[in-house]
Amino acid sequence: MLRHLQIARWTSHSQYIHLQIARWTSHSQYIHLQIARWTSHSQYIHLQIARWTSHSQYIHLQIARWTSHSQYIHLQIARWTSHSQYIHLQIARWTSHSQYIHLQIARWTSHSQYIHLQIARWTSHSQYIHLQIARWTSHSQYIHLQIARWTSHSQYIHLQIARWTSHSQYIHLQIARWTSHSQYIHLQIARWTSHSQYIHLQIARWTSHSQYIHLQIARWTSHSQYIHLQIARWTSHSQDIHLQIARWTSHSQYIHLQIARWTSHSQYIHLQIARWTSHSQDIHLQIARWTSHSQYIHLQIARWTSHSQYIHLQIVSTFISR
């Protein structure tokens, strides 16, 4: 057994035309309602369609709005569904202006186990293209957020991705930026993690210019027992290669610092290593320099120690002429 009802209204004014159609159906299993409105003004055309359905298992609602102005076109679609297991909502907006095109899609889902939200924005201007995607998820165990931005200008391309996760045990954040200019390429990645036991931060920067390549990596870790920092810089110029590594560690018992510099020029190679340690009993410093020229090789080692009882300095210099 079913019941069906349809109502149509049509109006013509001096300024616009309006049409409305309503359909209503009741089955033994479900109820369905559809309403359509169509309006034509002197300036724009507007269409709206709404569908509403109630099944024994779920409820569904869809609304579509379409508008055409003298300046732009706009379309919006909304879908809402409620199942016995989850709720889902999707909204899509599409706009075309004389200057740009814009699209936004939002999806929201609530399951018995988690909540999920995704938003996508896409814009095309006369000057650039931009895309942004955001995903947010909340599980019974953790929360996750990811945002991606992609932009293409007439001059450069840029991409940024951010991931943020909160588990019951730790928090993690990662940000990646990638940029390509007409002159250079740049990449930066940052990772930040907080565990119940320690905090860790790592940042990597990579840049390629028309003249040189540069890489820098920084790691910072704080454990319940010590703090550690390491920075590495690597640069390749058209003339030389340079590498520097710095390690700094603070334990409950001592502090340690090590710096290594390595340089390769077209004319020579140079290496310098410095170690500095402060114990509860003494301070120790060691510096080693090694240089290889086209004419000679030189090695110098200096050790400096300050104990509670004495001070000691030793310098060893070796020179080999070619």
Short mmCIF file of C-alpha atoms in Angstrom, two decimals:
data_model
loop_
_atom_site.label_atom_id
_atom_site.label_comp_id
_atom_site.label_asym_id
_atom_site.label_seq_id
_atom_site.Cartn_x
_atom_site.Cartn_y
_atom_site.Cartn_z
CA MET A 1 0.00 0.00 0.00
CA LEU A 2 1.29 3.49 -0.83
CA ARG A 3 0.19 7.09 -0.82
CA HIS A 4 1.39 9.63 -3.36
CA LEU A 5 0.88 13.41 -3.49
CA GLN A 6 2.18 15.95 -6.06
CA ILE A 7 1.69 19.70 -5.92
CA ALA A 8 2.85 22.11 -8.63
CA ARG A 9 2.85 25.92 -8.36
CA TRP A 10 3.81 28.15 -11.32
CA THR A 11 3.93 31.96 -11.15
CA SER A 12 4.90 34.48 -13.83
CA HIS A 13 5.55 38.05 -12.65
CA SER A 14 6.68 40.95 -14.75
CA GLN A 15 10.12 40.53 -13.21
CA TYR A 16 10.50 36.76 -12.79
CA ILE A 17 9.14 33.26 -13.33
CA HIS A 18 8.74 30.84 -10.38
CA LEU A 19 7.97 27.10 -10.39
CA GLN A 20 7.58 24.82 -7.35
CA ILE A 21 6.92 21.09 -7.47
CA ALA A 22 6.39 18.93 -4.37
CA ARG A 23 6.19 15.14 -4.42
CA TRP A 24 5.36 13.14 -1.26
CA THR A 25 5.28 9.33 -1.19
CA SER A 26 4.57 7.02 1.75
CA HIS A 27 5.39 3.33 1.26
CA SER A 28 5.05 0.60 3.85
CA GLN A 29 8.84 0.66 4.07
CA TYR A 30 9.76 4.33 3.70
CA ILE A 31 8.64 7.96 3.33
CA HIS A 32 9.97 10.14 0.50
CA LEU A 33 9.59 13.91 -0.03
CA GLN A 34 11.01 15.96 -2.95
CA ILE A 35 10.65 19.71 -3.37
CA ALA A 36 11.93 21.58 -6.43
CA ARG A 37 11.99 25.37 -6.71
CA TRP A 38 13.01 27.08 -9.95
CA THR A 39 13.18 30.88 -10.25
CA SER A 40 14.25 33.02 -13.19
CA HIS A 41 14.87 36.68 -12.38
CA SER A 42 16.02 39.34 -14.76
CA GLN A 43 19.43 39.09 -13.12
CA TYR A 44 19.83 35.40 -12.26
CA ILE A 45 18.49 31.86 -12.41
CA HIS A 46 18.03 29.85 -9.20
CA LEU A 47 17.24 26.15 -8.75
CA GLN A 48 16.81 24.30 -5.43
CA ILE A 49 16.03 20.61 -5.07
CA ALA A 50 15.45 18.93 -1.69
CA ARG A 51 15.07 15.17 -1.28
CA TRP A 52 14.20 13.66 2.11
CA THR A 53 13.93 9.89 2.60
CA SER A 54 13.21 7.93 5.78
CA HIS A 55 13.84 4.18 5.55
CA SER A 56 13.45 1.68 8.33
CA GLN A 57 17.23 1.66 8.63
CA TYR A 58 18.30 5.26 7.93
CA ILE A 59 17.31 8.86 7.21
CA HIS A 60 18.67 10.67 4.13
CA LEU A 61 18.46 14.35 3.18
CA GLN A 62 19.92 15.98 0.04
CA ILE A 63 19.68 19.66 -0.85
CA ALA A 64 21.03 21.11 -4.11
CA ARG A 65 21.17 24.83 -4.83
CA TRP A 66 22.26 26.14 -8.24
CA THR A 67 22.47 29.87 -8.96
CA SER A 68 23.59 31.64 -12.11
CA HIS A 69 24.21 35.38 -11.70
CA SER A 70 25.42 37.73 -14.34
CA GLN A 71 28.76 37.66 -12.56
CA TYR A 72 29.14 34.07 -11.34
CA ILE A 73 27.76 30.53 -11.15
CA HIS A 74 27.27 28.85 -7.75
CA LEU A 75 26.38 25.24 -6.91
CA GLN A 76 25.92 23.78 -3.41
CA ILE A 77 25.02 20.18 -2.64
CA ALA A 78 24.40 18.93 0.91
CA ARG A 79 23.92 15.27 1.74
CA TRP A 80 23.03 14.16 5.28
CA THR A 81 22.62 10.46 6.17
CA SER A 82 21.88 8.88 9.53
CA HIS A 83 22.35 5.12 9.64
CA SER A 84 21.87 2.90 12.64
CA GLN A 85 25.67 2.77 12.85
CA TYR A 86 26.86 6.26 11.83
CA ILE A 87 25.98 9.81 10.78
CA HIS A 88 27.39 11.27 7.53
CA LEU A 89 27.29 14.84 6.21
CA GLN A 90 28.77 16.06 2.89
CA ILE A 91 28.64 19.63 1.62
CA ALA A 92 30.01 20.65 -1.77
CA ARG A 93 30.25 24.27 -2.88
CA TRP A 94 31.36 25.20 -6.41
CA THR A 95 31.65 28.82 -7.52
CA SER A 96 32.83 30.23 -10.83
CA HIS A 97 33.51 33.97 -10.82
CA SER A 98 34.76 35.98 -13.73
CA GLN A 99 38.12 36.00 -11.96
CA TYR A 100 38.41 32.54 -10.36
CA ILE A 101 36.94 29.08 -9.78
CA HIS A 102 36.41 27.78 -6.22
CA LEU A 103 35.45 24.30 -5.01
CA GLN A 104 34.97 23.24 -1.37
CA ILE A 105 33.97 19.77 -0.22
CA ALA A 106 33.33 18.94 3.44
CA ARG A 107 32.75 15.40 4.66
CA TRP A 108 31.83 14.70 8.29
CA THR A 109 31.28 11.16 9.56
CA SER A 110 30.51 9.95 13.09
CA HIS A 111 30.87 6.21 13.56
CA SER A 112 30.33 4.33 16.77
CA GLN A 113 34.13 4.14 17.02
CA TYR A 114 35.41 7.48 15.64
CA ILE A 115 34.64 10.91 14.20
CA HIS A 116 36.09 11.98 10.84
CA LEU A 117 36.08 15.38 9.14
CA GLN A 118 37.61 16.20 5.73
CA ILE A 119 37.54 19.61 4.06
CA ALA A 120 38.94 20.22 0.58
CA ARG A 121 39.28 23.69 -0.91
CA TRP A 122 40.41 24.20 -4.51
CA THR A 123 40.77 27.67 -5.98
CA SER A 124 41.97 28.68 -9.43
CA HIS A 125 42.71 32.40 -9.80
CA SER A 126 43.98 34.09 -12.89
CA GLN A 127 47.34 34.22 -11.11
CA TYR A 128 47.60 30.94 -9.18
CA ILE A 129 46.06 27.57 -8.25
CA HIS A 130 45.52 26.66 -4.57
CA LEU A 131 44.47 23.35 -3.01
CA GLN A 132 43.94 22.72 0.72
CA ILE A 133 42.85 19.41 2.23
CA ALA A 134 42.19 18.99 5.96
CA ARG A 135 41.52 15.62 7.54
CA TRP A 136 40.58 15.33 11.23
CA THR A 137 39.94 11.95 12.86
CA SER A 138 39.14 11.16 16.49
CA HIS A 139 39.38 7.48 17.34
CA SER A 140 38.76 5.95 20.72
CA GLN A 141 42.54 5.67 21.00
CA TYR A 142 43.92 8.82 19.31
CA ILE A 143 43.25 12.11 17.53
CA HIS A 144 44.76 12.79 14.09
CA LEU A 145 44.86 15.99 12.04
CA GLN A 146 46.39 16.40 8.55
CA ILE A 147 46.41 19.61 6.54
CA ALA A 148 47.83 19.81 3.02
CA ARG A 149 48.25 23.09 1.18
CA TRP A 150 49.40 23.19 -2.46
CA THR A 151 49.84 26.47 -4.29
CA SER A 152 51.08 27.10 -7.82
CA HIS A 153 51.90 30.74 -8.58
CA SER A 154 53.24 32.05 -11.82
CA GLN A 155 56.58 32.31 -10.03
CA TYR A 156 56.74 29.24 -7.76
CA ILE A 157 55.13 26.02 -6.49
CA HIS A 158 54.56 25.52 -2.74
CA LEU A 159 53.44 22.41 -0.84
CA GLN A 160 52.90 22.19 2.94
CA ILE A 161 51.72 19.08 4.79
CA ALA A 162 51.06 19.07 8.54
CA ARG A 163 50.29 15.91 10.46
CA TRP A 164 49.35 16.04 14.16
CA THR A 165 48.61 12.86 16.13
CA SER A 166 47.78 12.47 19.81
CA HIS A 167 47.91 8.88 21.04
CA SER A 168 47.25 7.72 24.56
CA GLN A 169 51.03 7.34 24.85
CA TYR A 170 52.50 10.27 22.87
CA ILE A 171 51.94 13.40 20.78
CA HIS A 172 53.47 13.68 17.29
CA LEU A 173 53.65 16.66 14.93
CA GLN A 174 55.20 16.66 11.43
CA ILE A 175 55.31 19.64 9.09
CA ALA A 176 56.74 19.43 5.57
CA ARG A 177 57.23 22.50 3.39
CA TRP A 178 58.38 22.20 -0.23
CA THR A 179 58.89 25.27 -2.39
CA SER A 180 60.15 25.50 -5.95
CA HIS A 181 61.05 29.02 -7.08
CA SER A 182 62.41 29.99 -10.42
CA GLN A 183 65.75 30.37 -8.64
CA TYR A 184 65.86 27.52 -6.09
CA ILE A 185 64.19 24.48 -4.50
CA HIS A 186 63.60 24.36 -0.72
CA LEU A 187 62.41 21.50 1.49
CA GLN A 188 61.86 21.65 5.27
CA ILE A 189 60.62 18.79 7.42
CA ALA A 190 59.95 19.18 11.15
CA ARG A 191 59.10 16.26 13.39
CA TRP A 192 58.15 16.78 17.06
CA THR A 193 57.32 13.85 19.33
CA SER A 194 56.47 13.84 23.03
CA HIS A 195 56.48 10.40 24.62
CA SER A 196 55.80 9.61 28.22
CA GLN A 197 59.57 9.14 28.55
CA TYR A 198 61.13 11.82 26.32
CA ILE A 199 60.67 14.75 23.93
CA HIS A 200 62.20 14.66 20.44
CA LEU A 201 62.47 17.38 17.78
CA GLN A 202 64.01 16.99 14.31
CA ILE A 203 64.20 19.71 11.67
CA ALA A 204 65.64 19.13 8.21
CA ARG A 205 66.20 21.92 5.70
CA TRP A 206 67.36 21.23 2.14
CA THR A 207 67.93 24.05 -0.32
CA SER A 208 69.20 23.91 -3.89
CA HIS A 209 70.17 27.29 -5.35
CA SER A 210 71.56 27.89 -8.75
CA GLN A 211 74.89 28.39 -7.00
CA TYR A 212 74.95 25.79 -4.19
CA ILE A 213 73.22 22.97 -2.32
CA HIS A 214 72.63 23.24 1.45
CA LEU A 215 71.38 20.63 3.93
CA GLN A 216 70.83 21.18 7.68
CA ILE A 217 69.52 18.58 10.11
CA ALA A 218 68.86 19.35 13.79
CA ARG A 219 67.92 16.69 16.31
CA TRP A 220 67.00 17.60 19.90
CA THR A 221 66.10 14.92 22.45
CA SER A 222 65.25 15.28 26.14
CA HIS A 223 65.17 12.00 28.02
CA SER A 224 64.50 11.56 31.70
CA GLN A 225 68.27 11.03 32.05
CA TYR A 226 69.88 13.48 29.59
CA ILE A 227 69.49 16.18 26.93
CA HIS A 228 71.02 15.72 23.48
CA LEU A 229 71.36 18.16 20.57
CA GLN A 230 72.90 17.41 17.15
CA ILE A 231 73.15 19.85 14.27
CA ALA A 232 74.58 18.88 10.88
CA ARG A 233 75.21 21.41 8.11
CA TRP A 234 76.35 20.34 4.63
CA THR A 235 76.99 22.87 1.87
CA SER A 236 78.23 22.30 -1.66
CA HIS A 237 79.29 25.45 -3.51
CA SER A 238 80.61 25.64 -7.00
CA GLN A 239 84.00 26.22 -5.35
CA ASP A 240 84.03 24.04 -2.23
CA ILE A 241 82.25 21.46 -0.04
CA HIS A 242 81.68 22.14 3.68
CA LEU A 243 80.37 19.85 6.43
CA GLN A 244 79.86 20.76 10.10
CA ILE A 245 78.47 18.45 12.78
CA ALA A 246 77.83 19.61 16.35
CA ARG A 247 76.83 17.26 19.14
CA TRP A 248 75.92 18.53 22.61
CA THR A 249 74.96 16.14 25.42
CA SER A 250 74.12 16.87 29.05
CA HIS A 251 74.00 13.79 31.25
CA SER A 252 73.35 13.72 34.97
CA GLN A 253 77.10 13.16 35.34
CA TYR A 254 78.75 15.32 32.66
CA ILE A 255 78.41 17.75 29.73
CA HIS A 256 79.90 16.91 26.34
CA LEU A 257 80.31 19.03 23.20
CA GLN A 258 81.82 17.89 19.87
CA ILE A 259 82.15 20.01 16.74
CA ALA A 260 83.54 18.66 13.47
CA ARG A 261 84.26 20.85 10.44
CA TRP A 262 85.31 19.38 7.09
CA THR A 263 86.05 21.59 4.09
CA SER A 264 87.20 20.62 0.60
CA HIS A 265 88.32 23.55 -1.56
CA SER A 266 89.66 23.36 -5.03
CA GLN A 267 93.07 23.93 -3.46
CA TYR A 268 93.05 22.00 -0.17
CA ILE A 269 91.21 19.77 2.31
CA HIS A 270 90.73 20.83 5.94
CA LEU A 271 89.37 18.90 8.94
CA GLN A 272 88.92 20.21 12.50
CA ILE A 273 87.49 18.26 15.41
CA ALA A 274 86.90 19.80 18.85
CA ARG A 275 85.82 17.80 21.88
CA TRP A 276 84.94 19.48 25.18
CA THR A 277 83.90 17.48 28.25
CA SER A 278 83.07 18.67 31.75
CA HIS A 279 82.91 15.90 34.35
CA SER A 280 82.19 16.30 38.00
CA GLN A 281 85.94 15.76 38.53
CA ASP A 282 87.68 17.47 35.60
CA ILE A 283 87.39 19.52 32.39
CA HIS A 284 88.91 18.21 29.14
CA LEU A 285 89.36 19.91 25.77
CA GLN A 286 90.88 18.35 22.63
CA ILE A 287 91.28 20.06 19.28
CA ALA A 288 92.61 18.31 16.18
CA ARG A 289 93.41 20.15 12.94
CA TRP A 290 94.36 18.32 9.75
CA THR A 291 95.12 20.20 6.53
CA SER A 292 96.25 18.87 3.16
CA HIS A 293 97.43 21.53 0.69
CA SER A 294 98.75 20.95 -2.75
CA GLN A 295 102.17 21.71 -1.22
CA TYR A 296 102.10 20.08 2.25
CA ILE A 297 100.21 18.12 4.94
CA HIS A 298 99.83 19.53 8.45
CA LEU A 299 98.44 17.89 11.61
CA GLN A 300 98.06 19.59 15.01
CA ILE A 301 96.56 18.10 18.16
CA ALA A 302 96.03 20.09 21.36
CA ARG A 303 94.91 18.56 24.65
CA TRP A 304 93.99 20.71 27.65
CA THR A 305 92.92 19.16 30.97
CA SER A 306 92.00 20.81 34.28
CA HIS A 307 91.73 18.42 37.20
CA SER A 308 90.95 19.32 40.77
CA GLN A 309 94.67 18.79 41.39
CA TYR A 310 96.45 20.11 38.27
CA ILE A 311 96.29 21.71 34.81
CA HIS A 312 97.81 20.00 31.76
CA LEU A 313 98.37 21.26 28.19
CA GLN A 314 99.92 19.20 25.36
CA ILE A 315 100.38 20.36 21.76
CA VAL A 316 101.61 18.03 19.02
CA SER A 317 102.40 19.51 15.61
CA THR A 318 103.42 17.44 12.57
CA PHE A 319 104.39 19.09 9.28
CA ILE A 320 105.16 17.08 6.10
CA SER A 321 106.38 19.08 3.06
CA ARG A 322 105.74 17.80 -0.42
#
